[in-house]
């Protein structure tokens, strides 16, 4: 297997073949066209209600639990840290993304950095 880092080199190899297909000349079936139109419409929709699903007091509680979870992880008490993660998910509908450094509600109305 050869990997091509240069786009021009890859394009030249692709164009050398006799089976070259212009992406713009491909015709889609009516079902495929409808699917693409529906996807485009969904991606352009905006939520009508941008209010957060939780109030400031709950956000403070969540952040305190996240800090406790961080302390448990720091002291290598992973069972306790996992139980806090599960509690956040069950009680507050909150997901934690450690690698991204954020937490968010499942409906994505609130997204804040981990502290």
mmCIF file with all atom_site columns, C-alpha atoms in Angstrom:
data_model
loop_
_atom_site.group_PDB
_atom_site.id
_atom_site.type_symbol
_atom_site.label_atom_id
_atom_site.label_alt_id
_atom_site.label_comp_id
_atom_site.label_asym_id
_atom_site.label_entity_id
_atom_site.label_seq_id
_atom_site.pdbx_PDB_ins_code
_atom_site.Cartn_x
_atom_site.Cartn_y
_atom_site.Cartn_z
_atom_site.occupancy
_atom_site.B_iso_or_equiv
_atom_site.pdbx_formal_charge
_atom_site.auth_seq_id
_atom_site.auth_comp_id
_atom_site.auth_asym_id
_atom_site.auth_atom_id
_atom_site.pdbx_PDB_model_num
ATOM 1   C CA . UNK A 1 1   ? 0.000   0.000  0.000   1.00 0.00 ? 1   UNK A CA 1
ATOM 2   C CA . UNK A 1 2   ? 1.330   3.374  -0.963  1.00 0.00 ? 2   UNK A CA 1
ATOM 3   C CA . UNK A 1 3   ? 0.164   6.538  0.762   1.00 0.00 ? 3   UNK A CA 1
ATOM 4   C CA . UNK A 1 4   ? 0.090   9.769  -1.180  1.00 0.00 ? 4   UNK A CA 1
ATOM 5   C CA . UNK A 1 5   ? 0.737   12.963 0.718   1.00 0.00 ? 5   UNK A CA 1
ATOM 6   C CA . UNK A 1 6   ? 0.679   15.213 -2.312  1.00 0.00 ? 6   UNK A CA 1
ATOM 7   C CA . UNK A 1 7   ? -2.801  15.984 -3.639  1.00 0.00 ? 7   UNK A CA 1
ATOM 8   C CA . UNK A 1 8   ? -1.514  16.846 -7.140  1.00 0.00 ? 8   UNK A CA 1
ATOM 9   C CA . UNK A 1 9   ? 0.317   13.525 -7.391  1.00 0.00 ? 9   UNK A CA 1
ATOM 10  C CA . UNK A 1 10  ? -2.790  11.642 -6.336  1.00 0.00 ? 10  UNK A CA 1
ATOM 11  C CA . UNK A 1 11  ? -4.963  13.614 -8.760  1.00 0.00 ? 11  UNK A CA 1
ATOM 12  C CA . UNK A 1 12  ? -2.561  12.867 -11.633 1.00 0.00 ? 12  UNK A CA 1
ATOM 13  C CA . UNK A 1 13  ? -2.653  9.148  -10.873 1.00 0.00 ? 13  UNK A CA 1
ATOM 14  C CA . UNK A 1 14  ? -6.456  9.281  -10.697 1.00 0.00 ? 14  UNK A CA 1
ATOM 15  C CA . UNK A 1 15  ? -6.725  11.173 -13.999 1.00 0.00 ? 15  UNK A CA 1
ATOM 16  C CA . UNK A 1 16  ? -4.340  8.835  -15.840 1.00 0.00 ? 16  UNK A CA 1
ATOM 17  C CA . UNK A 1 17  ? -6.814  5.983  -15.696 1.00 0.00 ? 17  UNK A CA 1
ATOM 18  C CA . UNK A 1 18  ? -9.242  5.521  -18.569 1.00 0.00 ? 18  UNK A CA 1
ATOM 19  C CA . UNK A 1 19  ? -12.144 5.168  -16.150 1.00 0.00 ? 19  UNK A CA 1
ATOM 20  C CA . UNK A 1 20  ? -12.034 8.794  -15.057 1.00 0.00 ? 20  UNK A CA 1
ATOM 21  C CA . UNK A 1 21  ? -15.389 9.981  -13.739 1.00 0.00 ? 21  UNK A CA 1
ATOM 22  C CA . UNK A 1 22  ? -16.146 13.646 -13.280 1.00 0.00 ? 22  UNK A CA 1
ATOM 23  C CA . UNK A 1 23  ? -17.831 14.063 -9.904  1.00 0.00 ? 23  UNK A CA 1
ATOM 24  C CA . UNK A 1 24  ? -20.017 16.825 -11.326 1.00 0.00 ? 24  UNK A CA 1
ATOM 25  C CA . UNK A 1 25  ? -21.405 14.594 -14.081 1.00 0.00 ? 25  UNK A CA 1
ATOM 26  C CA . UNK A 1 26  ? -22.742 11.891 -11.766 1.00 0.00 ? 26  UNK A CA 1
ATOM 27  C CA . UNK A 1 27  ? -26.529 11.808 -11.715 1.00 0.00 ? 27  UNK A CA 1
ATOM 28  C CA . UNK A 1 28  ? -28.391 10.870 -8.556  1.00 0.00 ? 28  UNK A CA 1
ATOM 29  C CA . UNK A 1 29  ? -31.617 8.957  -8.325  1.00 0.00 ? 29  UNK A CA 1
ATOM 30  C CA . UNK A 1 30  ? -34.647 10.881 -7.099  1.00 0.00 ? 30  UNK A CA 1
ATOM 31  C CA . UNK A 1 31  ? -34.415 9.102  -3.720  1.00 0.00 ? 31  UNK A CA 1
ATOM 32  C CA . UNK A 1 32  ? -30.762 10.113 -3.311  1.00 0.00 ? 32  UNK A CA 1
ATOM 33  C CA . UNK A 1 33  ? -31.598 13.689 -4.287  1.00 0.00 ? 33  UNK A CA 1
ATOM 34  C CA . UNK A 1 34  ? -34.429 13.770 -1.723  1.00 0.00 ? 34  UNK A CA 1
ATOM 35  C CA . UNK A 1 35  ? -32.129 12.345 0.970   1.00 0.00 ? 35  UNK A CA 1
ATOM 36  C CA . UNK A 1 36  ? -29.467 14.976 0.278   1.00 0.00 ? 36  UNK A CA 1
ATOM 37  C CA . UNK A 1 37  ? -32.051 17.762 0.286   1.00 0.00 ? 37  UNK A CA 1
ATOM 38  C CA . UNK A 1 38  ? -33.457 16.519 3.608   1.00 0.00 ? 38  UNK A CA 1
ATOM 39  C CA . UNK A 1 39  ? -29.976 16.360 5.175   1.00 0.00 ? 39  UNK A CA 1
ATOM 40  C CA . UNK A 1 40  ? -29.236 19.879 3.982   1.00 0.00 ? 40  UNK A CA 1
ATOM 41  C CA . UNK A 1 41  ? -32.529 21.146 5.388   1.00 0.00 ? 41  UNK A CA 1
ATOM 42  C CA . UNK A 1 42  ? -31.847 19.474 8.765   1.00 0.00 ? 42  UNK A CA 1
ATOM 43  C CA . UNK A 1 43  ? -28.363 20.973 8.941   1.00 0.00 ? 43  UNK A CA 1
ATOM 44  C CA . UNK A 1 44  ? -29.768 24.459 8.309   1.00 0.00 ? 44  UNK A CA 1
ATOM 45  C CA . UNK A 1 45  ? -32.430 24.237 11.027  1.00 0.00 ? 45  UNK A CA 1
ATOM 46  C CA . UNK A 1 46  ? -31.900 26.218 14.195  1.00 0.00 ? 46  UNK A CA 1
ATOM 47  C CA . UNK A 1 47  ? -33.518 25.430 17.534  1.00 0.00 ? 47  UNK A CA 1
ATOM 48  C CA . UNK A 1 48  ? -36.503 27.602 18.381  1.00 0.00 ? 48  UNK A CA 1
ATOM 49  C CA . UNK A 1 49  ? -35.770 27.636 22.079  1.00 0.00 ? 49  UNK A CA 1
ATOM 50  C CA . UNK A 1 50  ? -32.182 28.418 23.069  1.00 0.00 ? 50  UNK A CA 1
ATOM 51  C CA . UNK A 1 51  ? -32.838 28.489 26.818  1.00 0.00 ? 51  UNK A CA 1
ATOM 52  C CA . UNK A 1 52  ? -30.567 26.230 28.876  1.00 0.00 ? 52  UNK A CA 1
ATOM 53  C CA . UNK A 1 53  ? -32.229 23.127 30.251  1.00 0.00 ? 53  UNK A CA 1
ATOM 54  C CA . UNK A 1 54  ? -30.722 23.758 33.724  1.00 0.00 ? 54  UNK A CA 1
ATOM 55  C CA . UNK A 1 55  ? -30.476 26.833 35.912  1.00 0.00 ? 55  UNK A CA 1
ATOM 56  C CA . UNK A 1 56  ? -27.423 28.486 37.494  1.00 0.00 ? 56  UNK A CA 1
ATOM 57  C CA . UNK A 1 57  ? -27.868 26.721 40.846  1.00 0.00 ? 57  UNK A CA 1
ATOM 58  C CA . UNK A 1 58  ? -27.796 23.313 39.165  1.00 0.00 ? 58  UNK A CA 1
ATOM 59  C CA . UNK A 1 59  ? -24.761 24.359 37.103  1.00 0.00 ? 59  UNK A CA 1
ATOM 60  C CA . UNK A 1 60  ? -22.969 25.199 40.355  1.00 0.00 ? 60  UNK A CA 1
ATOM 61  C CA . UNK A 1 61  ? -23.915 21.779 41.818  1.00 0.00 ? 61  UNK A CA 1
ATOM 62  C CA . UNK A 1 62  ? -22.682 20.059 38.665  1.00 0.00 ? 62  UNK A CA 1
ATOM 63  C CA . UNK A 1 63  ? -19.383 21.920 38.739  1.00 0.00 ? 63  UNK A CA 1
ATOM 64  C CA . UNK A 1 64  ? -18.881 20.973 42.400  1.00 0.00 ? 64  UNK A CA 1
ATOM 65  C CA . UNK A 1 65  ? -19.474 17.317 41.547  1.00 0.00 ? 65  UNK A CA 1
ATOM 66  C CA . UNK A 1 66  ? -17.041 17.593 38.633  1.00 0.00 ? 66  UNK A CA 1
ATOM 67  C CA . UNK A 1 67  ? -14.403 19.037 40.983  1.00 0.00 ? 67  UNK A CA 1
ATOM 68  C CA . UNK A 1 68  ? -14.966 16.143 43.415  1.00 0.00 ? 68  UNK A CA 1
ATOM 69  C CA . UNK A 1 69  ? -14.657 13.727 40.512  1.00 0.00 ? 69  UNK A CA 1
ATOM 70  C CA . UNK A 1 70  ? -11.392 15.354 39.457  1.00 0.00 ? 70  UNK A CA 1
ATOM 71  C CA . UNK A 1 71  ? -10.032 15.018 43.022  1.00 0.00 ? 71  UNK A CA 1
ATOM 72  C CA . UNK A 1 72  ? -10.952 11.322 43.065  1.00 0.00 ? 72  UNK A CA 1
ATOM 73  C CA . UNK A 1 73  ? -9.223  10.808 39.723  1.00 0.00 ? 73  UNK A CA 1
ATOM 74  C CA . UNK A 1 74  ? -6.131  12.685 40.964  1.00 0.00 ? 74  UNK A CA 1
ATOM 75  C CA . UNK A 1 75  ? -5.941  10.392 44.005  1.00 0.00 ? 75  UNK A CA 1
ATOM 76  C CA . UNK A 1 76  ? -6.503  7.378  41.722  1.00 0.00 ? 76  UNK A CA 1
ATOM 77  C CA . UNK A 1 77  ? -9.880  6.567  43.299  1.00 0.00 ? 77  UNK A CA 1
ATOM 78  C CA . UNK A 1 78  ? -11.426 5.615  39.988  1.00 0.00 ? 78  UNK A CA 1
ATOM 79  C CA . UNK A 1 79  ? -14.484 3.795  41.352  1.00 0.00 ? 79  UNK A CA 1
ATOM 80  C CA . UNK A 1 80  ? -15.614 6.941  43.173  1.00 0.00 ? 80  UNK A CA 1
ATOM 81  C CA . UNK A 1 81  ? -14.895 9.068  40.093  1.00 0.00 ? 81  UNK A CA 1
ATOM 82  C CA . UNK A 1 82  ? -16.933 6.702  37.923  1.00 0.00 ? 82  UNK A CA 1
ATOM 83  C CA . UNK A 1 83  ? -19.836 6.772  40.369  1.00 0.00 ? 83  UNK A CA 1
ATOM 84  C CA . UNK A 1 84  ? -19.878 10.587 40.191  1.00 0.00 ? 84  UNK A CA 1
ATOM 85  C CA . UNK A 1 85  ? -19.875 10.410 36.381  1.00 0.00 ? 85  UNK A CA 1
ATOM 86  C CA . UNK A 1 86  ? -22.844 8.020  36.493  1.00 0.00 ? 86  UNK A CA 1
ATOM 87  C CA . UNK A 1 87  ? -24.640 10.256 39.006  1.00 0.00 ? 87  UNK A CA 1
ATOM 88  C CA . UNK A 1 88  ? -24.150 13.276 36.744  1.00 0.00 ? 88  UNK A CA 1
ATOM 89  C CA . UNK A 1 89  ? -25.566 11.360 33.814  1.00 0.00 ? 89  UNK A CA 1
ATOM 90  C CA . UNK A 1 90  ? -28.556 9.951  35.704  1.00 0.00 ? 90  UNK A CA 1
ATOM 91  C CA . UNK A 1 91  ? -29.543 12.950 37.839  1.00 0.00 ? 91  UNK A CA 1
ATOM 92  C CA . UNK A 1 92  ? -28.532 15.889 35.661  1.00 0.00 ? 92  UNK A CA 1
ATOM 93  C CA . UNK A 1 93  ? -28.347 14.406 32.155  1.00 0.00 ? 93  UNK A CA 1
ATOM 94  C CA . UNK A 1 94  ? -24.730 15.594 31.935  1.00 0.00 ? 94  UNK A CA 1
ATOM 95  C CA . UNK A 1 95  ? -22.018 14.002 29.813  1.00 0.00 ? 95  UNK A CA 1
ATOM 96  C CA . UNK A 1 96  ? -18.327 14.567 30.548  1.00 0.00 ? 96  UNK A CA 1
ATOM 97  C CA . UNK A 1 97  ? -15.715 14.586 27.798  1.00 0.00 ? 97  UNK A CA 1
ATOM 98  C CA . UNK A 1 98  ? -12.335 14.469 29.529  1.00 0.00 ? 98  UNK A CA 1
ATOM 99  C CA . UNK A 1 99  ? -10.239 14.511 26.364  1.00 0.00 ? 99  UNK A CA 1
ATOM 100 C CA . UNK A 1 100 ? -12.071 17.565 25.020  1.00 0.00 ? 100 UNK A CA 1
ATOM 101 C CA . UNK A 1 101 ? -12.084 19.185 28.455  1.00 0.00 ? 101 UNK A CA 1
ATOM 102 C CA . UNK A 1 102 ? -15.806 19.942 28.456  1.00 0.00 ? 102 UNK A CA 1
ATOM 103 C CA . UNK A 1 103 ? -19.072 18.858 29.975  1.00 0.00 ? 103 UNK A CA 1
ATOM 104 C CA . UNK A 1 104 ? -22.479 19.280 28.398  1.00 0.00 ? 104 UNK A CA 1
ATOM 105 C CA . UNK A 1 105 ? -26.105 18.404 28.856  1.00 0.00 ? 105 UNK A CA 1
ATOM 106 C CA . UNK A 1 106 ? -27.410 15.679 26.587  1.00 0.00 ? 106 UNK A CA 1
ATOM 107 C CA . UNK A 1 107 ? -29.620 18.172 24.770  1.00 0.00 ? 107 UNK A CA 1
ATOM 108 C CA . UNK A 1 108 ? -26.518 20.364 24.277  1.00 0.00 ? 108 UNK A CA 1
ATOM 109 C CA . UNK A 1 109 ? -28.200 23.447 25.703  1.00 0.00 ? 109 UNK A CA 1
ATOM 110 C CA . UNK A 1 110 ? -25.310 23.867 28.163  1.00 0.00 ? 110 UNK A CA 1
ATOM 111 C CA . UNK A 1 111 ? -21.667 23.244 27.331  1.00 0.00 ? 111 UNK A CA 1
ATOM 112 C CA . UNK A 1 112 ? -18.901 24.408 29.668  1.00 0.00 ? 112 UNK A CA 1
ATOM 113 C CA . UNK A 1 113 ? -15.213 23.675 30.160  1.00 0.00 ? 113 UNK A CA 1
ATOM 114 C CA . UNK A 1 114 ? -13.999 21.359 32.900  1.00 0.00 ? 114 UNK A CA 1
ATOM 115 C CA . UNK A 1 115 ? -12.210 23.379 35.555  1.00 0.00 ? 115 UNK A CA 1
#
